[in-house]
Coordinates of C-alpha atoms in Angstrom, one line a residue:
Chain J
M120 CA 15.6 -26.4 64.8
T121 CA 12.2 -28.1 65.3
A122 CA 11.2 -27.2 61.7
F123 CA 14.5 -28.6 60.4
A124 CA 14.0 -31.8 62.4
R125 CA 10.4 -32.1 61.1
L126 CA 11.6 -31.7 57.5
R127 CA 14.4 -34.2 58.0
Y128 CA 11.9 -36.8 59.2
E129 CA 9.3 -36.1 56.5
L130 CA 12.1 -36.6 53.9
R131 CA 13.1 -39.9 55.6
A132 CA 9.4 -41.0 55.7
L133 CA 9.2 -40.6 51.9
G134 CA 11.8 -43.3 51.6
P135 CA 14.9 -43.5 49.4
A136 CA 12.9 -44.5 46.2
A137 CA 11.4 -41.0 46.1
F138 CA 14.8 -39.6 45.4
V139 CA 16.5 -42.4 43.5
I140 CA 13.8 -43.0 40.9
P141 CA 13.9 -39.6 39.2
L142 CA 17.7 -39.9 38.9
L143 CA 17.4 -43.4 37.5
V144 CA 14.9 -42.2 34.9
T145 CA 17.2 -39.3 34.0
L146 CA 20.1 -41.7 33.4
I147 CA 18.0 -44.1 31.4
Y148 CA 16.7 -41.3 29.1
I149 CA 20.1 -39.8 28.7
G150 CA 21.4 -43.2 27.7
F151 CA 18.6 -43.6 25.1
A152 CA 19.2 -40.1 23.7
W153 CA 22.8 -40.9 23.3
I154 CA 22.1 -44.2 21.6
A155 CA 19.5 -42.5 19.3
G156 CA 22.1 -39.9 18.2
D157 CA 24.9 -42.4 17.9
S158 CA 22.9 -44.9 15.8
A159 CA 21.7 -42.1 13.5
L160 CA 25.4 -41.3 12.8
R161 CA 26.3 -44.9 12.3
N162 CA 23.5 -45.3 9.8
G163 CA 24.9 -42.4 7.7
A164 CA 22.6 -39.7 8.9
S165 CA 23.8 -36.1 9.0
D166 CA 25.2 -34.5 12.1
S167 CA 22.2 -32.2 12.3
F168 CA 19.7 -35.2 12.2
A169 CA 21.7 -37.1 14.8
H170 CA 21.6 -33.9 17.0
Y171 CA 17.9 -33.6 16.4
Q172 CA 17.4 -37.3 17.5
A173 CA 19.3 -36.8 20.7
M174 CA 17.5 -33.5 21.4
R175 CA 14.1 -35.3 21.1
G176 CA 15.3 -37.9 23.5
L177 CA 16.3 -35.3 26.0
L178 CA 13.1 -33.3 25.6
G179 CA 11.3 -36.6 26.1
L180 CA 13.1 -36.9 29.4
I181 CA 11.9 -33.6 30.8
E182 CA 8.4 -33.6 29.2
N183 CA 7.3 -37.2 29.7
G184 CA 9.9 -39.2 31.6
L185 CA 10.4 -37.2 34.7
P186 CA 6.7 -36.2 35.0
L187 CA 5.7 -39.9 35.0
A188 CA 8.4 -40.9 37.5
A189 CA 7.3 -38.0 39.8
G190 CA 3.6 -38.9 39.4
L191 CA 4.2 -42.5 40.3
Q192 CA 6.3 -41.6 43.3
V193 CA 3.7 -39.2 44.8
A194 CA 1.0 -41.8 44.1
T195 CA 3.0 -44.4 46.1
I196 CA 3.7 -42.0 48.9
T197 CA 0.1 -40.6 49.2
G198 CA -1.6 -44.0 48.6
A199 CA 0.3 -45.8 51.4
D200 CA 1.0 -43.9 54.5
P201 CA 1.7 -46.8 56.9
A202 CA 1.1 -44.7 60.0
L203 CA -2.0 -43.0 58.7
E204 CA -4.2 -43.7 61.8
L205 CA -1.6 -42.5 64.2
Q206 CA -1.2 -39.3 62.1
L207 CA -5.0 -38.7 62.1
A208 CA -5.0 -38.9 66.0
L209 CA -2.4 -36.2 66.3
P210 CA -3.4 -32.6 67.2
G211 CA -2.0 -31.2 63.9
S212 CA -3.7 -31.4 60.6
Y213 CA -3.0 -34.4 58.4
R214 CA -3.8 -32.2 55.4
A215 CA -0.8 -30.1 56.2
T216 CA 1.4 -33.2 56.6
G217 CA 0.2 -34.7 53.3
A218 CA 0.7 -31.3 51.5
L219 CA 4.2 -31.0 53.0
R220 CA 5.2 -34.5 51.7
L221 CA 3.6 -33.8 48.3
A222 CA 5.6 -30.5 48.2
L223 CA 8.9 -32.2 49.1
A224 CA 8.5 -35.0 46.6
S225 CA 7.5 -32.5 43.9
L226 CA 10.4 -30.2 44.8
W227 CA 12.9 -33.0 44.3
A228 CA 11.4 -33.8 40.9
L229 CA 11.4 -30.1 40.1
L230 CA 15.1 -29.8 41.1
V231 CA 16.1 -32.7 38.9
A232 CA 14.1 -31.2 36.0
V233 CA 15.8 -27.8 36.5
A234 CA 19.2 -29.5 36.6
V235 CA 18.5 -31.6 33.5
N236 CA 17.1 -28.4 31.8
A237 CA 20.3 -26.6 32.5
L238 CA 22.4 -29.6 31.3
I239 CA 20.5 -29.7 28.0
V240 CA 21.1 -25.9 27.5
V241 CA 24.8 -26.2 28.3
A242 CA 25.2 -29.2 26.1
G243 CA 23.6 -27.4 23.2
Y244 CA 20.5 -29.6 22.9
W245 CA 17.9 -27.0 23.7
P246 CA 15.6 -26.1 20.8
S247 CA 16.7 -22.4 21.0
S248 CA 15.5 -21.7 17.5
L249 CA 12.0 -22.4 18.6
I250 CA 11.9 -21.2 22.2
S251 CA 14.1 -19.6 24.8
P252 CA 15.2 -21.8 27.7
T253 CA 13.6 -19.5 30.3
P254 CA 11.0 -18.6 31.5
Q255 CA 8.4 -19.7 29.0
G256 CA 10.6 -22.6 27.9
L257 CA 10.3 -24.1 31.4
L258 CA 6.7 -24.9 30.7
I259 CA 7.9 -27.7 28.4
W260 CA 8.3 -29.8 31.5
L261 CA 6.7 -27.8 34.3
S262 CA 3.1 -28.2 33.0
P263 CA 3.1 -32.0 32.5
L264 CA 5.2 -32.5 35.7
L265 CA 2.6 -30.7 37.8
V266 CA -0.3 -32.5 36.1
F267 CA 1.3 -35.9 36.7
V268 CA 2.2 -35.1 40.4
T269 CA -1.3 -33.7 41.3
L270 CA -3.1 -36.4 39.3
G271 CA -1.0 -39.1 41.0
T272 CA -1.9 -37.7 44.4
T273 CA -5.6 -37.3 43.6
L274 CA -5.9 -40.8 42.1
A275 CA -4.1 -42.3 45.1
L276 CA -6.5 -40.6 47.5
V277 CA -9.6 -41.5 45.4
F278 CA -8.8 -45.1 45.0
R279 CA -6.7 -45.5 48.2
S280 CA -4.5 -47.8 46.2
R281 CA -1.0 -47.1 44.8
V282 CA -1.3 -50.0 42.4
V283 CA -4.6 -48.7 40.8
S284 CA -3.4 -45.1 40.7
A285 CA 0.0 -46.1 39.2
A286 CA -1.8 -48.2 36.6
I287 CA -4.0 -45.3 35.6
L288 CA -1.1 -43.0 35.4
A289 CA 0.8 -45.5 33.2
L290 CA -2.2 -46.0 30.9
L291 CA -2.6 -42.2 30.6
W292 CA 1.1 -41.9 29.7
I293 CA 0.9 -44.7 27.1
G294 CA -2.4 -43.3 25.8
Q295 CA -0.7 -40.0 25.0
F296 CA 1.6 -41.8 22.5
L297 CA -1.0 -44.3 21.1
F298 CA -3.7 -41.8 20.5
E299 CA -1.6 -38.9 19.5
P300 CA -3.4 -38.4 16.2
L301 CA -6.8 -38.4 18.0
F302 CA -5.6 -35.8 20.5
L303 CA -4.1 -33.6 17.9
S304 CA -7.0 -33.7 15.5
D305 CA -9.5 -32.6 18.1
G306 CA -9.8 -28.9 18.9
L307 CA -10.3 -29.5 22.6
L308 CA -8.2 -32.5 23.2
K309 CA -5.1 -31.0 21.7
L310 CA -5.3 -28.3 24.4
V311 CA -4.7 -30.9 27.1
Y312 CA -2.2 -33.1 25.2
L313 CA 0.7 -33.6 27.6
F314 CA 3.6 -34.3 25.3
L315 CA 3.1 -31.6 22.7
T316 CA 6.7 -30.3 22.6
E317 CA 8.4 -33.6 22.1
Q318 CA 5.8 -35.1 19.7
V319 CA 4.8 -32.0 17.7
G320 CA 7.0 -29.0 18.6
I321 CA 6.2 -25.4 19.5
T322 CA 2.9 -24.8 17.7
S323 CA 0.5 -21.9 17.6
Y324 CA -1.5 -23.3 20.5
W325 CA 1.5 -24.5 22.5
L326 CA 1.4 -21.8 25.2
T327 CA -2.4 -22.1 25.6
N328 CA -1.9 -25.9 26.0
R329 CA 0.7 -25.3 28.7
L330 CA -1.4 -22.8 30.6
I331 CA -4.5 -25.0 30.5
L332 CA -2.4 -27.9 31.9
L333 CA -1.2 -25.7 34.7
G334 CA -4.8 -24.8 35.5
L335 CA -5.7 -28.5 35.4
A336 CA -2.9 -29.2 37.9
L337 CA -4.2 -26.5 40.2
G338 CA -7.7 -28.0 40.1
L339 CA -6.3 -31.5 40.9
L340 CA -4.3 -30.0 43.7
C341 CA -7.5 -28.5 45.2
A342 CA -9.2 -31.9 44.9
A343 CA -6.2 -33.6 46.6
L344 CA -6.2 -31.2 49.5
W345 CA -9.9 -31.6 50.0
L346 CA -9.6 -35.4 50.1
L347 CA -6.6 -35.1 52.5
G348 CA -9.0 -33.6 55.1
R349 CA -11.5 -36.4 54.9
N350 CA -10.5 -38.9 57.6
E351 CA -13.2 -41.4 56.9
W352 CA -12.3 -41.5 53.2
L353 CA -8.6 -41.8 54.0
L354 CA -9.3 -44.7 56.4
G355 CA -11.4 -46.4 53.8
A356 CA -14.4 -46.3 56.1
E357 CA -16.4 -44.0 53.7
A358 CA -17.6 -46.3 51.0
Chain V
M293 CA -10.4 -37.9 83.4
D294 CA -14.1 -38.8 82.9
I295 CA -15.5 -39.7 79.5
R296 CA -19.3 -39.2 78.9
I297 CA -21.0 -40.6 75.9
E298 CA -24.6 -39.9 75.2
G299 CA -26.7 -41.3 72.4
L300 CA -23.7 -41.7 70.2
S301 CA -24.4 -43.2 66.7
K302 CA -22.2 -43.7 63.7
T303 CA -23.4 -44.5 60.2
Y304 CA -20.9 -44.8 57.5
R305 CA -21.7 -43.7 54.0
G306 CA -23.4 -46.7 52.4
Q307 CA -25.7 -46.9 55.4
T308 CA -23.6 -49.3 57.4
Q309 CA -24.6 -48.5 61.0
A310 CA -21.5 -49.1 63.1
L311 CA -22.7 -47.7 66.4
R312 CA -26.3 -47.4 67.6
D313 CA -27.3 -44.9 70.4
I314 CA -24.4 -45.6 72.8
T315 CA -24.5 -44.1 76.2
L316 CA -21.5 -44.8 78.5
R317 CA -19.7 -43.2 81.4
I318 CA -16.0 -44.1 81.8
E319 CA -14.2 -43.1 85.0
P320 CA -10.5 -42.8 85.6
G321 CA -8.6 -46.1 85.8
M322 CA -8.6 -49.1 83.5
F323 CA -11.8 -49.7 81.5
G324 CA -12.3 -52.6 79.2
L325 CA -14.2 -52.7 76.0
L326 CA -15.1 -56.2 75.0
G327 CA -16.9 -57.6 72.0
P328 CA -16.7 -59.8 69.0
N329 CA -15.1 -58.7 65.8
G330 CA -17.4 -56.2 64.0
A331 CA -19.1 -55.1 67.2
G332 CA -18.1 -51.5 66.6
K333 CA -15.3 -51.3 69.2
T334 CA -12.8 -49.8 66.7
T335 CA -15.3 -47.2 65.4
L336 CA -15.9 -46.2 69.0
M337 CA -12.2 -46.0 69.7
R338 CA -11.6 -43.9 66.6
I339 CA -14.4 -41.5 67.6
L340 CA -12.9 -41.2 71.1
A341 CA -9.5 -40.5 69.6
G342 CA -10.9 -37.8 67.3
V343 CA -10.1 -39.7 64.2
L344 CA -13.7 -40.1 63.2
R345 CA -16.8 -37.9 63.8
P346 CA -20.0 -39.4 65.1
T347 CA -23.2 -39.1 63.1
R348 CA -25.2 -38.3 66.2
G349 CA -24.8 -37.9 69.9
A350 CA -22.6 -36.1 72.4
L351 CA -19.1 -36.9 73.6
W352 CA -17.3 -35.2 76.5
V353 CA -13.8 -36.0 77.5
G354 CA -13.1 -34.2 80.8
D355 CA -14.4 -30.7 80.1
H356 CA -13.9 -30.9 76.4
D357 CA -16.9 -31.1 74.1
C358 CA -15.8 -33.4 71.2
S359 CA -18.6 -32.3 69.0
T360 CA -16.5 -29.2 68.3
E361 CA -13.2 -29.0 66.3
R362 CA -11.6 -27.1 69.2
G363 CA -12.7 -29.8 71.7
R364 CA -11.4 -32.6 69.5
I365 CA -8.0 -30.9 69.1
A366 CA -7.8 -30.3 72.9
V367 CA -8.5 -34.0 73.5
K368 CA -5.9 -35.0 71.0
R369 CA -3.3 -33.1 73.0
L370 CA -4.2 -35.1 76.1
L371 CA -4.4 -38.4 74.3
G372 CA -2.2 -41.4 73.7
Y373 CA -3.6 -43.7 71.0
L374 CA -2.5 -47.1 69.9
P375 CA -4.6 -48.2 66.9
Q376 CA -5.4 -51.8 66.1
D377 CA -3.4 -51.7 62.9
L378 CA -0.2 -49.9 63.9
G379 CA 1.8 -48.9 60.9
V380 CA 5.3 -47.5 61.1
Y381 CA 7.7 -45.8 58.7
P382 CA 10.1 -48.7 57.9
D383 CA 13.1 -46.6 57.1
L384 CA 13.1 -44.9 60.4
S385 CA 14.7 -46.4 63.5
A386 CA 12.6 -46.8 66.7
H387 CA 14.3 -43.7 68.2
E388 CA 13.7 -41.6 65.1
F389 CA 10.1 -42.7 64.8
L390 CA 9.4 -41.8 68.4
D391 CA 11.3 -38.5 68.1
Y392 CA 9.3 -37.7 64.9
L393 CA 5.9 -38.4 66.6
G394 CA 7.1 -36.4 69.7
L395 CA 7.6 -33.5 67.4
L396 CA 4.2 -33.8 65.9
K397 CA 2.7 -34.1 69.4
G398 CA 4.2 -30.7 70.2
L399 CA 7.2 -31.7 72.3
R400 CA 9.4 -28.8 71.0
D401 CA 12.2 -28.9 73.5
T402 CA 14.7 -31.1 71.7
Q403 CA 16.6 -32.3 74.8
A404 CA 13.5 -33.0 76.8
R405 CA 12.0 -34.9 73.9
Q406 CA 15.2 -37.0 73.4
R407 CA 15.2 -37.8 77.1
R408 CA 11.5 -38.8 77.0
V409 CA 12.1 -41.0 74.0
E410 CA 15.1 -42.7 75.7
D411 CA 13.1 -43.3 78.9
L412 CA 10.2 -44.8 77.0
L413 CA 12.4 -47.1 74.9
E414 CA 13.9 -48.3 78.2
M415 CA 10.5 -48.8 79.7
V416 CA 9.3 -51.0 76.8
G417 CA 12.6 -52.9 76.6
L418 CA 13.8 -51.6 73.3
A419 CA 16.7 -49.4 74.4
E420 CA 19.2 -51.8 72.9
V421 CA 17.7 -51.8 69.5
A422 CA 16.7 -48.1 69.4
G423 CA 18.9 -47.4 66.4
R424 CA 17.7 -50.3 64.3
K425 CA 15.3 -49.6 61.4
L426 CA 11.7 -50.5 62.1
K427 CA 11.5 -52.7 59.0
G428 CA 13.6 -55.3 60.9
F429 CA 11.3 -55.4 64.0
S430 CA 9.0 -58.3 64.9
G431 CA 5.3 -57.8 65.4
G432 CA 5.7 -57.7 69.2
M433 CA 8.6 -55.2 69.0
K434 CA 6.4 -52.9 66.8
R435 CA 3.6 -53.1 69.4
R436 CA 6.1 -52.0 72.0
V437 CA 7.1 -49.1 69.9
G438 CA 3.3 -48.4 69.5
I439 CA 2.8 -48.2 73.3
A440 CA 5.9 -46.0 73.7
Q441 CA 4.6 -43.5 71.1
A442 CA 1.2 -43.5 72.8
L443 CA 2.9 -42.4 76.0
L444 CA 5.2 -39.7 74.5
N445 CA 3.1 -36.8 75.7
D446 CA 2.3 -38.4 79.1
P447 CA -1.3 -38.6 78.2
Q448 CA -4.2 -38.3 80.7
L449 CA -6.3 -40.5 78.4
L450 CA -4.8 -43.6 76.9
I451 CA -6.8 -45.5 74.2
V452 CA -5.4 -48.9 73.2
D453 CA -7.1 -51.0 70.5
E454 CA -6.3 -54.7 70.6
P455 CA -2.9 -54.1 72.1
T456 CA -2.0 -57.7 72.6
A457 CA -3.0 -59.1 69.2
G458 CA -0.1 -61.1 67.8
L459 CA 2.0 -61.0 70.9
D460 CA 3.5 -64.1 72.4
P461 CA 2.3 -65.1 76.0
E462 CA 5.3 -63.5 77.7
E463 CA 4.9 -60.2 75.8
R464 CA 1.1 -60.3 76.6
I465 CA 1.8 -60.5 80.3
H466 CA 4.3 -57.8 80.1
F467 CA 1.9 -55.6 78.2
R468 CA -1.0 -56.2 80.6
N469 CA 1.2 -55.3 83.6
L470 CA 2.4 -52.2 81.9
L471 CA -1.2 -51.1 81.1
A472 CA -2.3 -51.9 84.7
D473 CA 0.5 -49.6 86.0
L474 CA -0.5 -46.9 83.6
G475 CA -4.1 -47.2 84.6
A476 CA -3.2 -46.2 88.2
R477 CA -2.5 -42.7 87.1
R478 CA -4.8 -42.0 84.2
T479 CA -7.8 -43.2 82.2
V480 CA -6.9 -46.2 80.1
L481 CA -9.4 -47.6 77.7
L482 CA -8.6 -51.1 76.6
S483 CA -10.5 -52.5 73.6
T484 CA -10.1 -56.2 72.9
H485 CA -11.8 -59.4 72.0
I486 CA -9.5 -61.3 74.3
V487 CA -11.4 -61.8 77.5
E488 CA -8.3 -62.7 79.5
D489 CA -6.7 -59.3 78.9
I490 CA -9.8 -57.6 80.4
A491 CA -10.1 -60.0 83.3
Q492 CA -6.4 -59.4 84.3
T493 CA -6.4 -55.6 84.2
C494 CA -9.8 -54.0 84.5
Q495 CA -12.4 -53.5 87.2
R496 CA -15.1 -52.2 84.9
L497 CA -16.0 -53.0 81.4
A498 CA -18.5 -52.5 78.6
V499 CA -19.5 -55.3 76.2
M500 CA -20.5 -54.4 72.7
K501 CA -22.4 -56.3 70.1
S502 CA -23.7 -55.2 66.7
G503 CA -22.9 -51.6 67.4
Q504 CA -24.7 -51.5 70.8
V505 CA -23.5 -51.7 74.4
V506 CA -25.1 -54.8 75.8
F507 CA -23.4 -54.6 79.2
C508 CA -21.7 -51.9 81.3
G509 CA -20.6 -52.4 84.8
A510 CA -18.2 -54.1 87.1
I511 CA -16.5 -57.3 86.0
G512 CA -18.0 -59.1 89.0
A513 CA -21.5 -58.2 87.8
L514 CA -20.9 -59.8 84.5
V515 CA -19.5 -62.9 86.2
E516 CA -22.5 -63.1 88.5
A517 CA -24.9 -62.9 85.6
A518 CA -23.6 -66.4 84.6
R519 CA -23.9 -67.9 88.0
G520 CA -26.0 -71.1 87.9
N521 CA -25.6 -71.4 84.2
V522 CA -22.1 -72.9 84.0
W523 CA -21.4 -76.6 84.3
Q524 CA -18.6 -79.0 84.0
V525 CA -19.5 -82.3 82.2
T526 CA -17.3 -85.3 82.5
T527 CA -18.0 -88.0 80.0
T528 CA -16.5 -91.0 78.2
G529 CA -19.0 -90.6 75.4
A530 CA -19.4 -88.0 72.7
K531 CA -19.2 -84.3 73.1
P532 CA -22.5 -83.0 74.8
E533 CA -24.9 -81.4 72.4
G534 CA -27.9 -79.2 73.2
K535 CA -28.8 -75.6 73.9
F536 CA -25.5 -74.6 75.5
T537 CA -22.1 -73.3 74.5
V538 CA -19.0 -75.4 75.1
I539 CA -16.4 -73.1 76.5
S540 CA -13.5 -75.5 76.8
T541 CA -12.6 -79.2 76.3
M542 CA -10.1 -81.1 78.4
R543 CA -9.1 -84.6 77.3
L544 CA -8.4 -86.9 80.2
A545 CA -6.9 -90.4 80.2
S546 CA -10.2 -92.2 79.5
S547 CA -12.7 -89.4 79.5
A548 CA -13.2 -85.7 78.6
Q549 CA -14.2 -82.7 80.6
Y550 CA -16.4 -80.0 79.0
R551 CA -17.1 -76.6 80.5
V552 CA -20.5 -75.5 79.2
V553 CA -22.7 -72.4 79.5
G554 CA -26.5 -72.6 79.0
E555 CA -29.9 -72.1 80.4
A556 CA -30.2 -75.7 81.7
P557 CA -27.6 -78.4 82.5
P558 CA -26.9 -81.0 79.8
H559 CA -28.8 -84.3 79.8
T560 CA -27.5 -86.8 82.3
T561 CA -29.5 -89.9 81.1
D562 CA -26.6 -90.7 78.7
A563 CA -24.9 -93.8 80.2
A564 CA -21.5 -92.5 79.2
T565 CA -21.9 -89.2 81.2
E566 CA -20.2 -89.7 84.5
R567 CA -20.8 -86.3 86.1
V568 CA -22.5 -83.0 85.5
E569 CA -21.8 -80.4 88.2
P570 CA -22.3 -76.6 88.5
V571 CA -19.0 -74.6 88.7
E572 CA -17.9 -71.1 89.7
P573 CA -18.3 -68.8 86.7
G574 CA -15.4 -66.7 85.3
L575 CA -15.4 -63.6 83.1
E576 CA -15.3 -65.7 79.9
D577 CA -18.4 -67.6 81.1
G578 CA -20.2 -64.3 81.9
Y579 CA -19.3 -63.0 78.4
V580 CA -20.5 -66.1 76.6
W581 CA -23.7 -66.1 78.7
L582 CA -24.3 -62.4 77.8
M583 CA -23.7 -63.1 74.2
R584 CA -26.2 -65.9 74.3
E585 CA -28.7 -63.9 76.1
Q586 CA -28.3 -60.5 74.6
R587 CA -30.6 -58.8 77.1
P588 CA -29.5 -55.2 76.9
S589 CA -32.5 -53.8 78.7
V590 CA -31.9 -56.0 81.7
L591 CA -28.1 -55.7 82.0
V592 CA -27.1 -52.2 80.9

């Protein structure tokens, strides 16, 4: 009962935006995917091309839309705990509270991604000729999602500013599109390219890329947890 | 609950020295901590609350050694803390916010916790708006929520940092009375730069300046320190100038009265000066005198 009450309050403390924004992003991307398919048909393209356009839009949703939304959300939550000093004066560990909130916000983004993933499969837009929907196929979105979430948290803790961390995340996101040729032409950079599936497809190094991104997310998570235990840093007293 | 601080220093990374070799003993009851902005009061409060760790020195709260993690956690269980910048979760109601913090403070019995929350909301006069979201609360109402959360675990040690900042006069009086009542049964540490708050509630105080304690003792002793150095000047001329601090100015029908603190009375040769007379010092005079003098070796 106590644990349930705690969870309920932590969810409330996250604020409604944490739950609404991933859903909004999903709706926006689905709308764009539908428009892309429909306009291809109107311009005389074949059914298969229109289907491909819609599929890319939906892949974009799970590989780059939801991860960005989740990253921005956790950056906002972590970078601005209004009752931080009260929390730090409590007997329990703030690291545990921060980790719980991060887990809850990530879990919601994960649930939305799973639901969208299932929807894409059911609607016949999954690239099944290239990769099966589960379990390896989940890495299409799981790897970039975890990178954005852990990076958003770490940036918010390092800069103690949701604006700065959100701006860096947005720049990283845009940079992935703008500098795609640079990323893909470099032997090392292509292994950390975040939107590989939607921009290139399932390549020979796709699985390596996804696993490296998961490792990167793990490293960022460790950094975030370390920072969550540094009270002086969190209060901005440690210059 | 006694607090013993010995040789406590705090240097932030970047070499800003916030506290310098502080030694203090705080006994049960109301204890005031006074000083200008930037004196190190908030750093000291945060160290006492276990939020920050000192760079050097020893700190004992009751039998708990706060240089150990176990000691800090034990003190946090006995502690009520109202920070200077009290933040709240705007989407929670006052009742929910207190219930949430009660949970985090280890009040596991749901019914007992709910009763405690309701009693405290009643005590701080927020029972009627308990269900309203905190984002709709005024600054004064949030401070009242702050004091209620600090009392959730019936703390033996209550640390309040600038509790009356931003409150209107009526709320300030209410708060001061509340703190004085609380101080009858526990150790209450009141940090502020508002002299009046200390004068109305505490018997003992420490004064801090530039990270050091420059006075520690009874309020009466600080007041006495200014005796013979406080004057009232009545003049029809310009504001008196010299080696003294003007504490207050009162405009009268055809003249003005100035209360000044300094080593020597203002000059009386000015034709416009009607009267210069020594007056009884108050705590504010003592504080200003101390800040002018800064004689820690004499007064501590």
